[in-house]
Short mmCIF file of C-alpha atoms and ligand atoms in Angstrom, two decimals:
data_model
loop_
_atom_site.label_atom_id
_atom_site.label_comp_id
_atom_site.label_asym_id
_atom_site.label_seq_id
_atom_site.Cartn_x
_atom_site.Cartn_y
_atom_site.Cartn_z
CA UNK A 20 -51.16 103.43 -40.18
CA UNK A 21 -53.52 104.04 -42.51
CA UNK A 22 -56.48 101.84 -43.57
CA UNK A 23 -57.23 101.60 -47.29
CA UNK A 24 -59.97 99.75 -48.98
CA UNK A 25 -60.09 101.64 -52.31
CA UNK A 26 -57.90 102.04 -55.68
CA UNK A 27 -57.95 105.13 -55.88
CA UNK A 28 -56.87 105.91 -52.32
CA UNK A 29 -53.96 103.70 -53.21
CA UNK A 30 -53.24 105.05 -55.74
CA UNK A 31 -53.33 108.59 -54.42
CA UNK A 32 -51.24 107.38 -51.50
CA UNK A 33 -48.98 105.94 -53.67
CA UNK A 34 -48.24 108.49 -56.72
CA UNK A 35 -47.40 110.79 -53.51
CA UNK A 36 -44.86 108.62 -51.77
CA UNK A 37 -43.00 108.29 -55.51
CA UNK A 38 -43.35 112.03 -55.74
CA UNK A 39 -41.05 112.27 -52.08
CA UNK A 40 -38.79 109.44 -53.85
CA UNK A 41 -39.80 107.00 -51.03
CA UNK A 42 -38.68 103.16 -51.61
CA UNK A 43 -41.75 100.91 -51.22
CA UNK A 44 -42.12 97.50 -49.48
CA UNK A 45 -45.03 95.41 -50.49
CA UNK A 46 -46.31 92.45 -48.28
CA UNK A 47 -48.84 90.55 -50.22
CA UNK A 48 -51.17 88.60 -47.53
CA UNK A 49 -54.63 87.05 -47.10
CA UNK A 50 -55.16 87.66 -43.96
CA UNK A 51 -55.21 85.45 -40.66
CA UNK A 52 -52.04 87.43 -39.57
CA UNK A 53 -49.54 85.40 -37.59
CA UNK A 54 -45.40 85.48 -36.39
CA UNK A 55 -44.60 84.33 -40.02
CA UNK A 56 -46.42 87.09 -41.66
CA UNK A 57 -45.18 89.85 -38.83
CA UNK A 58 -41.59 88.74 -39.75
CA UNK A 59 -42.31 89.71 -43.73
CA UNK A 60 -43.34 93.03 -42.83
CA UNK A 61 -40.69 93.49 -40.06
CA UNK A 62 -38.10 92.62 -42.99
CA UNK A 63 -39.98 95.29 -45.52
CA UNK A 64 -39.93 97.71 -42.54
CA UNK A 65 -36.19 97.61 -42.11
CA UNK A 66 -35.74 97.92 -46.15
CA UNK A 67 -38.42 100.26 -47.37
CA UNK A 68 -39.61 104.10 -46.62
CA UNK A 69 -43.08 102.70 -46.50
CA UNK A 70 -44.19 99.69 -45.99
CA UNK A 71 -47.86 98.40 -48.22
CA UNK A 72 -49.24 94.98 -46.98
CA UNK A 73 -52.38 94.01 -48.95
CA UNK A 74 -55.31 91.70 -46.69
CA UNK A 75 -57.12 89.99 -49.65
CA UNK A 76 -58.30 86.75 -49.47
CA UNK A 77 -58.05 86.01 -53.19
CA UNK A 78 -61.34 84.08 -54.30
CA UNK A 79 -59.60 83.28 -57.79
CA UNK A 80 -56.86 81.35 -56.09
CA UNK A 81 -58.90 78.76 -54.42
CA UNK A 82 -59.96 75.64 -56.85
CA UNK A 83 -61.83 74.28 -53.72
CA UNK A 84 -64.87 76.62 -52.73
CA UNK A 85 -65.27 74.67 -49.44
CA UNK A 86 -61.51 75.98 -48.53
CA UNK A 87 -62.33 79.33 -49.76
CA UNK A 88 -65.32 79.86 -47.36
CA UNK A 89 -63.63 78.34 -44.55
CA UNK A 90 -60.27 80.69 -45.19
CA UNK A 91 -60.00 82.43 -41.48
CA UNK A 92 -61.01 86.05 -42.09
CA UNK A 93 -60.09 88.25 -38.54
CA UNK A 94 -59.62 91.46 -40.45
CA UNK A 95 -60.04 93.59 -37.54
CA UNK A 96 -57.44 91.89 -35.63
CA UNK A 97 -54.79 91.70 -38.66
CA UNK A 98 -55.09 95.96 -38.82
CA UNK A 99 -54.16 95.76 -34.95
CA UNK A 100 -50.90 93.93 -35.55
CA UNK A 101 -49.66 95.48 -38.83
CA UNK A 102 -49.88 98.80 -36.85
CA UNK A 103 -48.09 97.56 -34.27
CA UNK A 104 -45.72 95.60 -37.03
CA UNK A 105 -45.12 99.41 -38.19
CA UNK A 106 -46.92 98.68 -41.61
CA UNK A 107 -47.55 102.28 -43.27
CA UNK A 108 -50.80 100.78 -45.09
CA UNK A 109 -53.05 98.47 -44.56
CA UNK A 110 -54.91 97.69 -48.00
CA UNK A 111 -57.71 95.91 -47.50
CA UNK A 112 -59.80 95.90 -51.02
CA UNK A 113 -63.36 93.70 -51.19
CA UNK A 114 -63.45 91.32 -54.43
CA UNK A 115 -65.65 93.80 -56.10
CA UNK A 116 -63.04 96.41 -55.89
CA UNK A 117 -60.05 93.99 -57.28
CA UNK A 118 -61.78 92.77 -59.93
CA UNK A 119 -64.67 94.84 -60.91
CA UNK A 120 -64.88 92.96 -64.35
CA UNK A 121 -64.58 88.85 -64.45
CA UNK A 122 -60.93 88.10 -64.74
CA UNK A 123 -59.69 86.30 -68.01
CA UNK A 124 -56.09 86.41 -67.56
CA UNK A 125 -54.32 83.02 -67.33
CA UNK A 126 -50.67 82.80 -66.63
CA UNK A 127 -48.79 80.09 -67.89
CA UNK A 128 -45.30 78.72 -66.13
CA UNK A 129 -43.89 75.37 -67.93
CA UNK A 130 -42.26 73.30 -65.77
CA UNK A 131 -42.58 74.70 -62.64
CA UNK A 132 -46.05 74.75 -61.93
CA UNK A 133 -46.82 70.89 -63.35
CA UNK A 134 -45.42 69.47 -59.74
CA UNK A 135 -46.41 69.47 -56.30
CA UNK A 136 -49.28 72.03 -55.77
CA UNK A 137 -49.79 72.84 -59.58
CA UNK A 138 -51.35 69.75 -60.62
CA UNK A 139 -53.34 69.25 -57.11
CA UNK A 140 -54.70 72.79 -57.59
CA UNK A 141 -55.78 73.36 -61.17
CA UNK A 142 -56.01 77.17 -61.62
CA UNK A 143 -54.19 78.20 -58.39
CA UNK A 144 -50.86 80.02 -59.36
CA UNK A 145 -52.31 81.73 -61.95
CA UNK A 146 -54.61 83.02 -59.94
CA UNK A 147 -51.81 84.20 -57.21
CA UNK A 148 -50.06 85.33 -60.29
CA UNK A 149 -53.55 87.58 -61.46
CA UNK A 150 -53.57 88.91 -58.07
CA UNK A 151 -49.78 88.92 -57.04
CA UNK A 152 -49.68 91.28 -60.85
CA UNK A 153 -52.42 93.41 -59.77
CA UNK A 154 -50.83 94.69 -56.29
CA UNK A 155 -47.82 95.41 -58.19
CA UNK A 156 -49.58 97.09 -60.65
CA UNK A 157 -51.08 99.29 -57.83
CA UNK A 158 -48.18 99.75 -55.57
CA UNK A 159 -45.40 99.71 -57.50
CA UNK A 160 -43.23 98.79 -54.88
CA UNK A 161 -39.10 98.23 -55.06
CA UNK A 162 -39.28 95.09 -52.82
CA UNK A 163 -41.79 92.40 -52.18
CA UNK A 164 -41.99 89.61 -50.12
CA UNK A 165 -43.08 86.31 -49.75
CA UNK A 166 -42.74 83.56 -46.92
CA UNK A 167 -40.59 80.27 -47.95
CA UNK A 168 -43.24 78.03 -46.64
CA UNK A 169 -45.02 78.25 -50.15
CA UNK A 170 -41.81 77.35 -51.85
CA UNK A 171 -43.09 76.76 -55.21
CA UNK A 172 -45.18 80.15 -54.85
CA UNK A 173 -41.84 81.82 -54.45
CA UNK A 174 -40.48 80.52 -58.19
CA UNK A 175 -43.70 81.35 -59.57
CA UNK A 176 -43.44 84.77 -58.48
CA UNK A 177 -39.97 84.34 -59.85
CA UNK A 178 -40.67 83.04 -63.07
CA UNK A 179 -43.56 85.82 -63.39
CA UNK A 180 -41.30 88.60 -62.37
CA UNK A 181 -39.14 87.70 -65.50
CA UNK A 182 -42.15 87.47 -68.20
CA UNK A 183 -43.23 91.14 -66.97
CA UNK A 184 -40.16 92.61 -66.05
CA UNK A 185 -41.00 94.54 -63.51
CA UNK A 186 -37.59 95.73 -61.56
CA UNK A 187 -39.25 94.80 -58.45
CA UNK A 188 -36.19 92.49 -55.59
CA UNK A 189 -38.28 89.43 -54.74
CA UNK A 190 -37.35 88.64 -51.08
CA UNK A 191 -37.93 85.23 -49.78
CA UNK A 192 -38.20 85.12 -45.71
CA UNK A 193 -37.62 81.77 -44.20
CA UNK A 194 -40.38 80.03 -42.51
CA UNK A 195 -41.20 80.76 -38.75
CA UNK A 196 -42.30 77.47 -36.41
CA UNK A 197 -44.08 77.45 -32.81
CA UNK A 198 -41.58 76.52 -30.60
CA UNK A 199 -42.91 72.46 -31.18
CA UNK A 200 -41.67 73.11 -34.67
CA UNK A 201 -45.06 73.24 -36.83
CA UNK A 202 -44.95 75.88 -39.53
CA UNK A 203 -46.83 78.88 -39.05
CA UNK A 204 -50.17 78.86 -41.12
CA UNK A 205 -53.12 80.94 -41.11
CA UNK A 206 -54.81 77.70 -41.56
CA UNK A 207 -53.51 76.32 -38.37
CA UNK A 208 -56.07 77.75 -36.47
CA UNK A 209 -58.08 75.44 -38.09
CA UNK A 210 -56.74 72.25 -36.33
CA UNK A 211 -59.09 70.69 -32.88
CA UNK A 212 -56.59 70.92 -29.73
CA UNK A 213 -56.04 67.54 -30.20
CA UNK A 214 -54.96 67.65 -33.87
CA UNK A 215 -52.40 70.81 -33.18
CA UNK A 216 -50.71 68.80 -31.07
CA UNK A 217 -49.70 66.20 -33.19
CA UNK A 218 -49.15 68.22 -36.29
CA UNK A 219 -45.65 69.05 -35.44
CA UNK A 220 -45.32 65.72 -36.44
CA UNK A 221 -44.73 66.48 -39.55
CA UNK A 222 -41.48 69.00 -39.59
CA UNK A 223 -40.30 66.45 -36.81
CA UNK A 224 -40.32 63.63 -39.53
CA UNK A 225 -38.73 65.82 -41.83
CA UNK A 226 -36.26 66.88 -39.70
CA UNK A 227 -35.63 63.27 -39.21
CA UNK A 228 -35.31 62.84 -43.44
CA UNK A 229 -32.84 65.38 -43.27
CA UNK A 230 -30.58 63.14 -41.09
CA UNK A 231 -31.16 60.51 -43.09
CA UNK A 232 -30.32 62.09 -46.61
CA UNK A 233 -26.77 61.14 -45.30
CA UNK A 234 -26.75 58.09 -45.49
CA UNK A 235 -29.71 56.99 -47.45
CA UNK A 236 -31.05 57.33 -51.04
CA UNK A 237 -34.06 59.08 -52.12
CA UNK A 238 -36.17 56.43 -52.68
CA UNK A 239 -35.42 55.57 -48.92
CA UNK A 240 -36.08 58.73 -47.43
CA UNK A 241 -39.51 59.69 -49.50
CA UNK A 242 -40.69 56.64 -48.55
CA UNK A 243 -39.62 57.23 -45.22
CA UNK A 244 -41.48 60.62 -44.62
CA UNK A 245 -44.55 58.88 -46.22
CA UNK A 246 -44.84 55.71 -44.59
CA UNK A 247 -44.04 57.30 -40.86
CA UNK A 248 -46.95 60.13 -41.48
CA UNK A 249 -49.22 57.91 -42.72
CA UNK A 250 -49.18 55.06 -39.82
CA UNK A 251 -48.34 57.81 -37.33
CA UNK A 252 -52.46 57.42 -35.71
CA UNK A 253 -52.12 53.56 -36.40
CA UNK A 254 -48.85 53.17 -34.36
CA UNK A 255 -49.46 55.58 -31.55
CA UNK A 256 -52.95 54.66 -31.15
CA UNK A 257 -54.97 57.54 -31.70
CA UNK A 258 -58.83 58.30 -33.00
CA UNK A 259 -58.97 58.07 -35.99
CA UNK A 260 -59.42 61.92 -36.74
CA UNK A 261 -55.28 62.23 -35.68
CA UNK A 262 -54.31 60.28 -39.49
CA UNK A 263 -51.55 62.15 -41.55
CA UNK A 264 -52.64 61.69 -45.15
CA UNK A 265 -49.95 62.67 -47.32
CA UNK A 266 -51.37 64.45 -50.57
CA UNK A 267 -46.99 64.49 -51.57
CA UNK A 268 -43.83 64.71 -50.72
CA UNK A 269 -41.70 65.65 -53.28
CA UNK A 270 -37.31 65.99 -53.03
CA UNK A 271 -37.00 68.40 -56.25
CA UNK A 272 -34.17 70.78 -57.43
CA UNK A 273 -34.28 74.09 -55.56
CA UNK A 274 -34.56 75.85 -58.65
CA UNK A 275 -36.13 73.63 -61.46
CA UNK A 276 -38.30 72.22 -58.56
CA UNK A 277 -38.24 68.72 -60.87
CA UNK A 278 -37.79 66.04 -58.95
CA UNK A 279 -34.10 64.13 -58.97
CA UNK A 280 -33.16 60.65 -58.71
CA UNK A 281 -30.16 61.00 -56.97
CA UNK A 282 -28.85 63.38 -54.18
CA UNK A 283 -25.66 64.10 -56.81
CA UNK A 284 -28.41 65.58 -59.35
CA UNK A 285 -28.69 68.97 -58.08
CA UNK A 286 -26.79 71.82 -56.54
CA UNK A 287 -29.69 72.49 -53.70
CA UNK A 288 -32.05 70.34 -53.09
CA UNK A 289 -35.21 70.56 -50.92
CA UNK A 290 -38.77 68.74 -49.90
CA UNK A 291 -42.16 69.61 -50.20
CA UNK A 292 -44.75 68.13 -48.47
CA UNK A 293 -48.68 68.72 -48.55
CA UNK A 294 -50.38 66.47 -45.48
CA UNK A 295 -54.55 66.39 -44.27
CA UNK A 296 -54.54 66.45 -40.81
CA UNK A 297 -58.29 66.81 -39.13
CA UNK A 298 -59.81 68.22 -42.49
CA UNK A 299 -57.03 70.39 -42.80
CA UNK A 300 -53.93 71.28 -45.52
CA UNK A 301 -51.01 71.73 -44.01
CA UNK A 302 -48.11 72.52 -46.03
CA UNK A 303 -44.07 72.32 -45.03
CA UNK A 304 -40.82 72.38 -46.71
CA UNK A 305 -36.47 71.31 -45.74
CA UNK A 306 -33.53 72.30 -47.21
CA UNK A 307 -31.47 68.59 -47.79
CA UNK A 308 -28.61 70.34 -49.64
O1 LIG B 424 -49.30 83.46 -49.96
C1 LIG B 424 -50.43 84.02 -49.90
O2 LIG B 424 -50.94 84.33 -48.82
C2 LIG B 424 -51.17 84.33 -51.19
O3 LIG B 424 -50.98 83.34 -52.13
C3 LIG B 424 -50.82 85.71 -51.76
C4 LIG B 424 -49.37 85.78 -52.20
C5 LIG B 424 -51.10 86.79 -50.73
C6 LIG B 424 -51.68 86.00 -53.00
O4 LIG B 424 -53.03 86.01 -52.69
#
């Protein structure tokens, strides 16, 4: 594998694969490499004749500087395990070399980015959108793909994809869970002992929404997800540190991602949650329908 950290390597290494007609995988990350990530690039592997997986943590992304500066950043580690992964290149750029000039680009997507995570993180998807642009600028790859965990990062890719037209196949890879069911996160890592081993609380309870979405309405089951998080330390007990606070939950239309009022009003329907845990965002989604 080789190691990157310039444009113009990338660019070298690039024009030269398109020369020998190779197909190109790209695997946008920020680093903090875990299974969920691995599985991305073990999907590009299978796909592509080379396989690009950018380790940027993206400072124009992050409306909270706090967050930004805590971000996990094991670069050393991540270059181990994409070379085991079989990743071709590892491109691992400092800010100075993405964005030598102060970025003014703003990307705008209606709808779909005034729910859930767009109005909690002013600025955020157009900065993944800046960035997301700029590595396919660089790479110009034929596939490129993206974890399901950030659901509503997938349609904004989507939604971008179709205002540049780039022919680039977005593939979405579903989410990978510890065996106890908690999402894989880079920001899990994050969580005291204590505070990992409650957190899969939270797919549990959604799990248990899932059953419910039988029988019950949506009203019910929302509330249902929110109120069992949120007295969750209460009812069991537990310092204080262990409270879920729910930032949302949100049962939207897989596509629109508005929410619905009934079951009945979409085709697929699924739920987003954001949740604090010990200082910490953790973010989850289910498929209802
Ligand atoms: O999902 C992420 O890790 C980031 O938002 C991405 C797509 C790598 C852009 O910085």
């Amino acid at each position: 594998m080789q190691t990157i950290t310039t444009v113009a390597a990338l660019t070298a290494a690039i024009t030269e694969a398109k020369k020998d007609n190779k197909t190109i995988g790209l695997v946008p990350t920020m680093g903090a490499l875990h299974e969920g990530h691995l599985s991305l690039i073990h999907k590009a592997r299978q796909q592509n004749d080379l396989v690009v997986v950018s380790v940027f943590v993206n400072p124009i992304q992050f409306n909270n500087q706090e967050d930004l500066a805590k971000y996990p950043r094991t670069v050393e580690a991540d270059c181990e395990k994409l070379a085991a992964a079989g990743a071709d290149i590892a491109f691992v750029p400092s800010v100075e070399e993405m964005y030598p000039e102060p970025v003014n680009t703003v990307y705008h997507f209606g709808p779909i980015e005034e729910v859930m995570e767009g109005p909690r993180r002013p600025g955020h998807f157009s900065g993944v959108a800046v960035v997301v642009r700029k590595l396919f600028d660089l790479t110009q790859p034929n596939r490129a793909y993206f974890g399901e965990k950030d659901y509503q990062q997938i349609a904004i890719i989507r939604n971008l994809l179709e205002q540049i037209k780039y022919p680039i196949e977005l593939v979405p890879c579903p989410i990978v869970r510890a065996d106890d069911g908690l999402a894989l996160s880079s920001r899990n890592m994050r969580l005291s002992p204590e505070a990992r081993a409650v957190a899969p609380t939270i797919y549990a309870t959604l799990q248990q929404a899932v059953e419910m979405s039988e029988v019950e309405d949506i009203e019910s089951v929302h509330d249902f997800v929110i109120d069992t998080l949120s007295s969750f330390q209460e009812v069991n007990g537990l310092d204080e540190r262990l409270k879920f606070e729910p930032e949302y939950f949100e049962i939207v239309d897989d596509t629109t991602l508005q929410p619905i009022a009934k079951w009945e009003d979409a085709k697929g329907v699924v739920g987003c949650i954001a949740v604090w845990l010990d200082g910490v965002r953790l973010i989850d989604m289910v498929r209802f329908r």
